Amino acid sequence: MWLGIITFQLQAQDKEADIRKAMAIYDYETVLLLIEEVEEQTPALWFQKARALRGLNRYKEALQTFQSILDVDPESQQVLLEQAECYKSAGKQQEALINYQTTIQLYPENKYAWLQLVTLLCQMERYAPALEYAEQLLEKDDSNVTLRLLAQCHEGLKQTEAARECYEKIIERSPDDYLAVARLANIHIGHKDIDKAIECTEAYRKSDTLNIHVNRQNALSYCISKDYKTASQRYKVLLSQQDSTFHTCYYSGISFFGDGQFYEAHDVLKKALDQSLNNVNVLYYLAKACSRTSWKQEAVTYMQEAINLSTPADSTLIWLYSGLAECYQKAFRFPEYIETLKQQYTYDPTNHRLLYHIATSYHISLKDEKNAILYLEKFLKTRDLPGNKPEPVPDPDTGGVTLTLENFYNAAENRLKDIRKEQFFREGIPEKSSE
């Protein structure tokens, strides 16, 4: 008799050992089969069974099994937490919250339960209760992990100043905490304090120049500050690390364009467009880049798409028609260039300089003296209109030279005189008609 009992016990021990081995290598199917062979089912075996079921994504069965254990031992810390994780995997966030809340009520020193509770509330964008729990946790534990969660709560509630203080405290303790540096830089960028964003990211880069999170914020800061050369260098590192996110492709495109690297700008902006097909900003910069490369006809197509996607009443149309006009000009499609300038003028009727460009295009590009005279005269009639400002205006067609509006009026007068003089010498004095 005793021999039989001993043999049974040894067999049970061997079975449990086999179950532990199968669990260790995540062979959950074998775990379930072995557990079914055990005659005496215990809560310990149910726990292994529930974990195996969860590992196989059989969440409904796993939750039922966890609950069977809690029916026997409702205060089991381990089961409450494992069931909470299973609830999260099954998409039952509210049930998971209840488990975490129950755990911290029963075991207030369980830091893991506190951290998971706050994290889950943040994921659910319930930042107000998350902040309350985070502040309670901070009284027990002021580690960087807790401070980061507290900062996330503040950010979610748009309390960026409080979030900034949390991140600065983390960085003061741990200068190599890249997540805190990246988030702090992002806050500075949001406040348009670009110098501080550059300062904190450059301080981190002294010890690590390859961190992708910090480099994204660093590159973006240089792009926003219009230091396109430095921004381009930073974005090239990101792109070499296979960073093909939309923001990296878009802002690297702007940076390359600003630095005169038009072919590089075209390539990354195309990738950005693939990720955001109807993005007006991407289409605009892609068209501008194309207009400076061999894809000049595509430039017109992209800019036209941007215009078609814009609302007619949107002031963005002024900006887009200006870009489309530039694309037509660089593609030597002067009839379309002139028509686009006319469209732009309908949305920007105080920009009288457009009339001058229409006139000169008729004269120089199309050799159309009649329309050139018509638009030169229209332009000169605006000279004394109220609202005309004598301040200098930048003009891309002058090679970087800044001109005043009066310069354009003087040029229009001289051009008009030249045209009429050419007509006089070419055609002579017109004969008077006889009565």
Coordinates of C-alpha atoms in Angstrom, one line a residue:
M1 CA 0.0 0.0 0.0
W2 CA 2.7 2.4 1.0
L3 CA 4.6 1.5 -2.1
G4 CA 1.6 2.5 -4.2
I5 CA 1.2 5.8 -2.5
I6 CA 4.9 6.6 -2.9
T7 CA 4.7 5.6 -6.6
F8 CA 1.7 7.8 -7.1
Q9 CA 3.4 10.8 -5.4
L10 CA 6.5 10.3 -7.5
Q11 CA 4.5 10.2 -10.7
A12 CA 2.7 13.4 -9.7
Q13 CA 6.0 15.1 -9.0
D14 CA 7.4 14.0 -12.3
K15 CA 4.3 15.3 -14.1
E16 CA 4.6 18.7 -12.3
A17 CA 8.3 18.8 -13.3
D18 CA 7.3 18.2 -16.9
I19 CA 4.7 20.9 -16.7
R20 CA 7.3 23.4 -15.4
K21 CA 9.7 22.4 -18.2
A22 CA 7.0 22.9 -20.9
M23 CA 6.1 26.3 -19.4
A24 CA 9.7 27.4 -19.3
I25 CA 9.9 26.9 -23.1
Y26 CA 6.4 28.3 -23.8
D27 CA 5.2 24.9 -25.0
Y28 CA 1.7 25.7 -23.9
E29 CA -0.1 22.9 -25.9
T30 CA 2.0 20.4 -24.0
V31 CA 1.3 22.1 -20.7
L32 CA -2.5 21.8 -21.3
L33 CA -2.2 18.1 -22.2
L34 CA -0.1 17.3 -19.2
I35 CA -2.4 19.1 -16.8
E36 CA -5.4 17.1 -18.2
E37 CA -3.5 13.9 -17.2
V38 CA -3.2 15.0 -13.6
E39 CA -5.9 13.3 -11.5
E40 CA -5.9 15.7 -8.6
Q41 CA -6.6 19.2 -9.9
T42 CA -5.3 22.1 -7.6
P43 CA -5.4 25.9 -7.8
A44 CA -1.7 25.7 -8.6
L45 CA -2.4 23.6 -11.7
W46 CA -5.3 25.9 -12.6
F47 CA -2.9 28.8 -12.5
Q48 CA -0.5 27.2 -14.9
K49 CA -3.4 26.2 -17.1
A50 CA -4.7 29.8 -17.2
R51 CA -1.3 31.1 -18.1
A52 CA -1.0 28.6 -20.9
L53 CA -4.4 29.4 -22.2
R54 CA -3.5 33.1 -22.2
G55 CA -0.2 32.3 -24.0
L56 CA -2.3 30.7 -26.8
N57 CA -4.6 33.8 -27.0
R58 CA -7.5 31.7 -25.6
Y59 CA -8.5 34.7 -23.4
K60 CA -12.1 33.7 -22.6
E61 CA -11.0 30.3 -21.2
A62 CA -8.0 31.8 -19.4
L63 CA -10.2 34.4 -17.7
Q64 CA -12.7 31.8 -16.6
T65 CA -9.8 29.7 -15.1
F66 CA -8.3 32.7 -13.3
Q67 CA -11.7 33.4 -11.9
S68 CA -12.1 29.8 -10.6
I69 CA -8.9 30.4 -8.6
L70 CA -10.2 33.7 -7.2
D71 CA -13.4 32.1 -6.2
V72 CA -11.3 29.9 -3.9
D73 CA -8.8 32.6 -3.0
P74 CA -10.2 36.1 -3.8
E75 CA -7.2 37.9 -2.4
S76 CA -4.5 36.1 -4.4
Q77 CA -2.1 38.9 -5.4
Q78 CA -0.5 36.9 -8.2
V79 CA -3.8 35.8 -9.7
L80 CA -5.4 39.3 -9.6
L81 CA -2.4 40.7 -11.5
E82 CA -2.2 37.9 -14.0
Q83 CA -6.0 38.1 -14.7
A84 CA -5.6 41.9 -15.1
E85 CA -2.9 41.3 -17.8
C86 CA -5.2 38.8 -19.5
Y87 CA -8.1 41.3 -19.4
K88 CA -5.8 43.8 -21.2
S89 CA -4.8 41.3 -23.8
A90 CA -8.5 40.6 -24.4
G91 CA -9.3 44.3 -24.8
K92 CA -11.2 44.5 -21.5
Q93 CA -9.5 47.6 -20.1
Q94 CA -12.2 48.4 -17.5
E95 CA -12.0 45.0 -16.0
A96 CA -8.3 45.2 -15.8
L97 CA -8.6 48.5 -14.0
I98 CA -10.8 46.9 -11.4
N99 CA -8.2 44.2 -10.8
Y100 CA -5.4 46.7 -10.3
Q101 CA -7.5 48.9 -8.0
T102 CA -8.4 45.8 -6.0
T103 CA -4.7 44.8 -5.8
I104 CA -3.5 48.2 -4.5
Q105 CA -6.3 48.3 -1.9
L106 CA -5.3 44.9 -0.6
Y107 CA -1.5 45.4 -1.1
P108 CA -0.8 49.2 -1.1
E109 CA 3.0 48.5 -1.3
N110 CA 2.8 46.7 -4.6
K111 CA 4.6 49.1 -6.9
Y112 CA 3.9 47.0 -10.0
A113 CA 0.2 47.3 -9.6
W114 CA 0.4 51.1 -9.1
L115 CA 2.5 51.5 -12.2
Q116 CA 0.2 49.3 -14.3
L117 CA -2.9 51.1 -13.1
V118 CA -1.5 54.6 -14.0
T119 CA -0.1 53.4 -17.3
L120 CA -3.5 51.8 -18.3
L121 CA -5.4 55.0 -17.3
C122 CA -3.0 57.0 -19.5
Q123 CA -3.5 54.6 -22.4
M124 CA -7.3 55.1 -22.0
E125 CA -6.6 58.9 -22.0
R126 CA -8.2 59.2 -18.5
Y127 CA -5.5 61.6 -17.4
A128 CA -7.3 63.1 -14.4
P129 CA -7.7 59.9 -12.3
A130 CA -4.3 58.8 -13.6
L131 CA -2.7 61.9 -12.2
E132 CA -4.4 61.3 -8.8
Y133 CA -3.0 57.8 -8.6
A134 CA 0.4 59.0 -9.9
E135 CA 0.6 61.6 -7.1
Q136 CA -0.2 59.0 -4.5
L137 CA 2.5 56.7 -5.9
L138 CA 5.0 59.5 -5.9
E139 CA 4.6 59.7 -2.1
K140 CA 5.7 56.1 -1.9
D141 CA 8.2 56.1 -4.8
D142 CA 9.8 59.1 -6.4
S143 CA 11.8 57.1 -9.0
N144 CA 12.3 58.3 -12.6
V145 CA 9.7 55.7 -13.7
T146 CA 7.0 57.4 -11.5
L147 CA 8.1 60.9 -12.5
R148 CA 7.8 59.9 -16.2
L149 CA 4.3 58.7 -15.6
L150 CA 3.4 61.8 -13.7
A151 CA 4.8 63.9 -16.6
Q152 CA 2.7 61.9 -19.0
C153 CA -0.4 62.7 -17.0
H154 CA 0.4 66.4 -16.9
E155 CA 1.0 66.4 -20.7
G156 CA -2.3 64.6 -21.2
L157 CA -4.0 67.4 -19.2
K158 CA -2.1 70.1 -21.2
Q159 CA -0.2 71.0 -18.0
T160 CA 3.0 71.3 -19.9
E161 CA 4.8 73.4 -17.3
A162 CA 4.4 70.7 -14.7
A163 CA 5.4 68.1 -17.2
R164 CA 8.5 70.1 -18.0
E165 CA 9.5 70.2 -14.3
C166 CA 9.2 66.4 -14.1
Y167 CA 11.4 65.8 -17.2
E168 CA 14.0 68.3 -16.0
K169 CA 14.2 66.5 -12.6
I170 CA 14.6 63.2 -14.4
I171 CA 17.4 64.6 -16.6
E172 CA 19.1 66.2 -13.6
R173 CA 19.3 62.7 -12.0
S174 CA 19.9 60.8 -15.2
P175 CA 21.3 62.9 -18.1
D176 CA 21.3 59.7 -20.2
D177 CA 17.5 59.3 -20.0
Y178 CA 16.7 59.7 -23.7
L179 CA 13.0 59.5 -23.3
A180 CA 12.9 62.4 -20.9
V181 CA 15.2 64.5 -23.1
A182 CA 13.0 63.8 -26.2
R183 CA 9.8 64.7 -24.3
L184 CA 11.3 67.8 -22.8
A185 CA 12.5 68.9 -26.3
N186 CA 9.0 68.3 -27.7
I187 CA 7.5 70.5 -25.0
H188 CA 10.0 73.3 -25.8
I189 CA 9.1 73.0 -29.5
G190 CA 5.4 73.2 -28.6
H191 CA 6.2 76.4 -26.7
K192 CA 8.2 77.7 -29.7
D193 CA 11.3 77.8 -27.5
I194 CA 13.5 76.3 -30.2
D195 CA 16.8 77.4 -28.6
K196 CA 16.0 75.4 -25.5
A197 CA 15.0 72.4 -27.5
I198 CA 18.3 72.5 -29.3
E199 CA 20.2 73.1 -26.1
C200 CA 18.8 70.0 -24.3
T201 CA 19.1 67.7 -27.3
E202 CA 22.7 68.8 -28.0
A203 CA 23.6 68.2 -24.4
Y204 CA 22.4 64.6 -24.7
R205 CA 24.2 64.2 -28.1
K206 CA 27.6 64.8 -26.4
S207 CA 27.4 61.3 -25.1
D208 CA 25.2 59.6 -27.7
T209 CA 24.8 60.9 -31.3
L210 CA 22.7 58.0 -32.6
N211 CA 19.6 57.9 -30.4
I212 CA 16.7 58.1 -32.8
H213 CA 14.2 59.7 -30.4
V214 CA 16.5 62.5 -29.4
N215 CA 17.7 63.0 -33.0
R216 CA 14.2 63.4 -34.2
Q217 CA 13.6 66.3 -31.9
N218 CA 17.0 67.8 -32.5
A219 CA 16.6 67.7 -36.3
L220 CA 13.1 69.1 -36.1
S221 CA 14.3 72.0 -34.0
Y222 CA 17.0 72.9 -36.5
C223 CA 14.4 72.6 -39.3
I224 CA 12.0 75.0 -37.5
S225 CA 14.8 77.4 -36.8
K226 CA 15.6 77.3 -40.6
D227 CA 19.1 76.0 -40.0
Y228 CA 18.5 73.7 -42.9
K229 CA 22.1 72.6 -43.4
T230 CA 22.4 71.2 -39.8
A231 CA 18.8 69.8 -40.0
S232 CA 19.8 68.0 -43.2
Q233 CA 22.8 66.4 -41.6
R234 CA 20.7 65.2 -38.6
Y235 CA 18.0 63.8 -40.9
K236 CA 20.5 62.0 -43.0
V237 CA 21.6 60.1 -39.9
L238 CA 17.9 59.2 -39.1
L239 CA 17.3 58.1 -42.7
S240 CA 20.4 55.9 -42.6
Q241 CA 18.9 54.2 -39.5
Q242 CA 15.9 53.3 -41.6
D243 CA 13.7 55.9 -40.0
S244 CA 10.9 56.2 -42.6
T245 CA 8.2 57.7 -40.4
F246 CA 6.0 60.4 -41.9
H247 CA 7.4 63.2 -39.8
T248 CA 11.0 62.3 -40.6
C249 CA 10.3 62.1 -44.3
Y250 CA 8.3 65.3 -44.4
Y251 CA 10.6 67.5 -42.3
S252 CA 13.7 66.0 -43.9
G253 CA 12.2 67.0 -47.2
I254 CA 11.7 70.5 -46.1
S255 CA 15.2 70.6 -44.7
F256 CA 16.8 69.2 -47.9
F257 CA 14.7 71.7 -50.0
G258 CA 15.9 74.6 -47.8
D259 CA 19.5 73.5 -48.1
G260 CA 19.2 73.3 -51.9
Q261 CA 19.3 69.4 -52.0
F262 CA 16.3 69.2 -54.3
Y263 CA 16.7 65.6 -55.6
E264 CA 17.1 64.4 -52.0
A265 CA 14.0 66.4 -51.0
H266 CA 12.0 64.9 -53.9
D267 CA 12.9 61.3 -52.8
V268 CA 11.8 61.7 -49.1
L269 CA 8.8 63.8 -49.9
K270 CA 7.6 61.1 -52.2
K271 CA 7.8 58.7 -49.3
A272 CA 5.9 61.1 -47.1
L273 CA 3.2 61.4 -49.8
D274 CA 2.8 57.6 -49.9
Q275 CA 1.9 57.8 -46.2
S276 CA -0.4 60.8 -46.4
L277 CA -1.8 60.9 -50.0
N278 CA -4.0 64.0 -49.6
N279 CA -1.6 66.1 -47.5
V280 CA -1.6 69.6 -49.0
N281 CA 1.7 70.6 -47.3
V282 CA 3.5 67.5 -48.7
L283 CA 2.2 68.1 -52.2
Y284 CA 3.3 71.8 -52.0
Y285 CA 6.9 71.1 -51.0
L286 CA 7.1 68.1 -53.4
A287 CA 5.9 70.3 -56.3
K288 CA 8.5 72.9 -55.3
A289 CA 11.3 70.3 -55.2
C290 CA 10.2 68.8 -58.5
S291 CA 10.2 72.3 -60.1
R292 CA 14.0 72.5 -59.4
T293 CA 14.8 69.0 -60.7
S294 CA 14.1 67.1 -63.9
W295 CA 10.5 66.4 -62.8
K296 CA 9.2 69.8 -63.8
Q297 CA 6.0 68.6 -65.4
E298 CA 5.2 66.5 -62.3
A299 CA 5.7 69.7 -60.2
V300 CA 2.7 71.2 -62.0
T301 CA 0.6 68.1 -61.3
Y302 CA 1.4 68.0 -57.6
M303 CA 0.7 71.7 -57.1
Q304 CA -2.6 71.4 -59.0
E305 CA -3.5 68.5 -56.7
A306 CA -2.8 70.6 -53.7
I307 CA -5.0 73.3 -55.0
N308 CA -7.8 70.9 -55.8
L309 CA -7.7 69.6 -52.2
S310 CA -7.9 73.1 -50.7
T311 CA -11.1 74.9 -49.9
P312 CA -11.7 77.9 -52.3
A313 CA -12.2 80.3 -49.4
D314 CA -9.0 79.2 -47.7
S315 CA -6.2 81.7 -47.6
T316 CA -3.9 78.8 -48.4
L317 CA -4.9 79.2 -52.0
I318 CA -2.8 82.4 -52.3
W319 CA 0.2 80.4 -51.2
L320 CA -0.6 77.4 -53.4
Y321 CA -1.2 79.5 -56.6
S322 CA 2.1 81.3 -55.9
G323 CA 3.8 77.9 -55.8
L324 CA 1.9 76.7 -58.9
A325 CA 3.0 79.8 -60.8
E326 CA 6.6 79.2 -59.9
C327 CA 6.3 75.6 -61.1
Y328 CA 4.9 76.6 -64.5
Q329 CA 7.6 79.3 -64.8
K330 CA 10.4 76.9 -64.2
A331 CA 8.8 74.4 -66.6
F332 CA 8.8 77.1 -69.3
R333 CA 5.0 76.9 -69.6
F334 CA 4.4 80.6 -69.8
P335 CA 0.8 80.7 -70.9
E336 CA -0.2 78.6 -67.8
Y337 CA 2.2 80.7 -65.7
I338 CA 0.4 83.9 -66.7
E339 CA -3.1 82.4 -66.1
T340 CA -2.0 81.1 -62.7
L341 CA -0.8 84.6 -61.7
K342 CA -4.2 86.0 -62.7
Q343 CA -5.9 83.4 -60.5
Q344 CA -3.6 84.3 -57.7
Y345 CA -4.4 87.9 -58.1
T346 CA -8.1 87.2 -57.7
Y347 CA -7.4 85.8 -54.2
D348 CA -4.7 88.4 -53.4
P349 CA -6.0 91.6 -55.0
T350 CA -3.7 93.9 -53.1
N351 CA -0.6 92.2 -54.4
H352 CA -0.3 94.5 -57.4
R353 CA 3.2 93.3 -58.2
L354 CA 1.5 90.3 -59.8
L355 CA 0.3 92.6 -62.6
Y356 CA 3.9 93.6 -63.3
H357 CA 5.0 89.9 -63.6
I358 CA 2.0 89.2 -65.9
A359 CA 3.0 92.1 -68.1
T360 CA 6.7 91.2 -68.3
S361 CA 5.8 87.6 -69.1
Y362 CA 3.6 88.7 -71.9
H363 CA 6.4 90.9 -73.2
I364 CA 9.5 88.7 -72.8
S365 CA 8.2 85.2 -73.0
L366 CA 5.2 85.4 -75.3
K367 CA 6.2 88.5 -77.3
D368 CA 2.7 89.8 -76.8
E369 CA 3.1 93.5 -76.7
K370 CA -0.7 94.3 -76.7
N371 CA -1.3 92.4 -73.4
A372 CA 2.0 93.6 -72.0
I373 CA 0.9 97.2 -72.5
L374 CA -2.5 96.4 -71.0
Y375 CA -1.1 94.9 -67.8
L376 CA 1.6 97.5 -67.4
E377 CA -1.0 100.2 -67.6
K378 CA -3.1 98.3 -65.1
F379 CA -0.2 98.0 -62.7
L380 CA 0.7 101.7 -63.0
K381 CA -2.9 102.7 -62.1
T382 CA -2.4 101.0 -58.7
R383 CA 0.5 103.3 -57.9
D384 CA -1.5 105.8 -55.8
L385 CA -4.0 103.4 -54.3
P386 CA -4.3 103.6 -50.5
G387 CA -2.5 100.8 -48.7
N388 CA 0.5 100.6 -51.0
K389 CA 3.5 100.3 -48.8
P390 CA 7.0 101.6 -49.8
E391 CA 8.8 99.0 -47.6
P392 CA 11.2 96.6 -49.4
V393 CA 9.7 93.3 -50.6
P394 CA 11.7 90.2 -51.4
D395 CA 11.6 89.1 -55.0
P396 CA 12.9 85.6 -56.0
D397 CA 13.4 86.7 -59.6
T398 CA 16.1 89.2 -58.7
G399 CA 18.6 86.7 -57.5
G400 CA 18.2 87.6 -53.9
V401 CA 18.1 91.4 -54.3
T402 CA 15.4 93.1 -52.2
L403 CA 13.4 95.7 -54.1
T404 CA 10.8 98.2 -53.1
L405 CA 7.4 98.4 -54.7
E406 CA 8.5 101.8 -56.2
N407 CA 11.3 100.0 -58.0
F408 CA 8.7 98.0 -59.8
Y409 CA 6.6 101.0 -60.8
N410 CA 9.7 102.7 -62.2
A411 CA 10.6 99.5 -64.1
A412 CA 7.0 99.3 -65.4
E413 CA 7.2 102.9 -66.7
N414 CA 10.6 102.3 -68.4
R415 CA 9.3 99.0 -70.0
L416 CA 6.2 100.7 -71.2
K417 CA 8.3 103.5 -72.8
D418 CA 10.6 101.0 -74.4
I419 CA 7.7 99.0 -75.9
R420 CA 6.1 102.1 -77.4
K421 CA 9.4 103.3 -78.7
E422 CA 10.0 99.9 -80.4
Q423 CA 6.5 100.2 -81.9
F424 CA 7.2 103.7 -83.2
F425 CA 10.4 102.7 -85.0
R426 CA 8.9 99.5 -86.3
E427 CA 5.6 100.9 -87.5
G428 CA 6.2 104.7 -87.8
I429 CA 3.5 107.4 -87.2
P430 CA 0.1 106.0 -88.0
E431 CA -1.6 107.8 -91.0
K432 CA -4.6 109.9 -90.3
S433 CA -7.7 108.6 -91.8
S434 CA -9.3 110.8 -94.5
E435 CA -12.8 112.2 -93.7

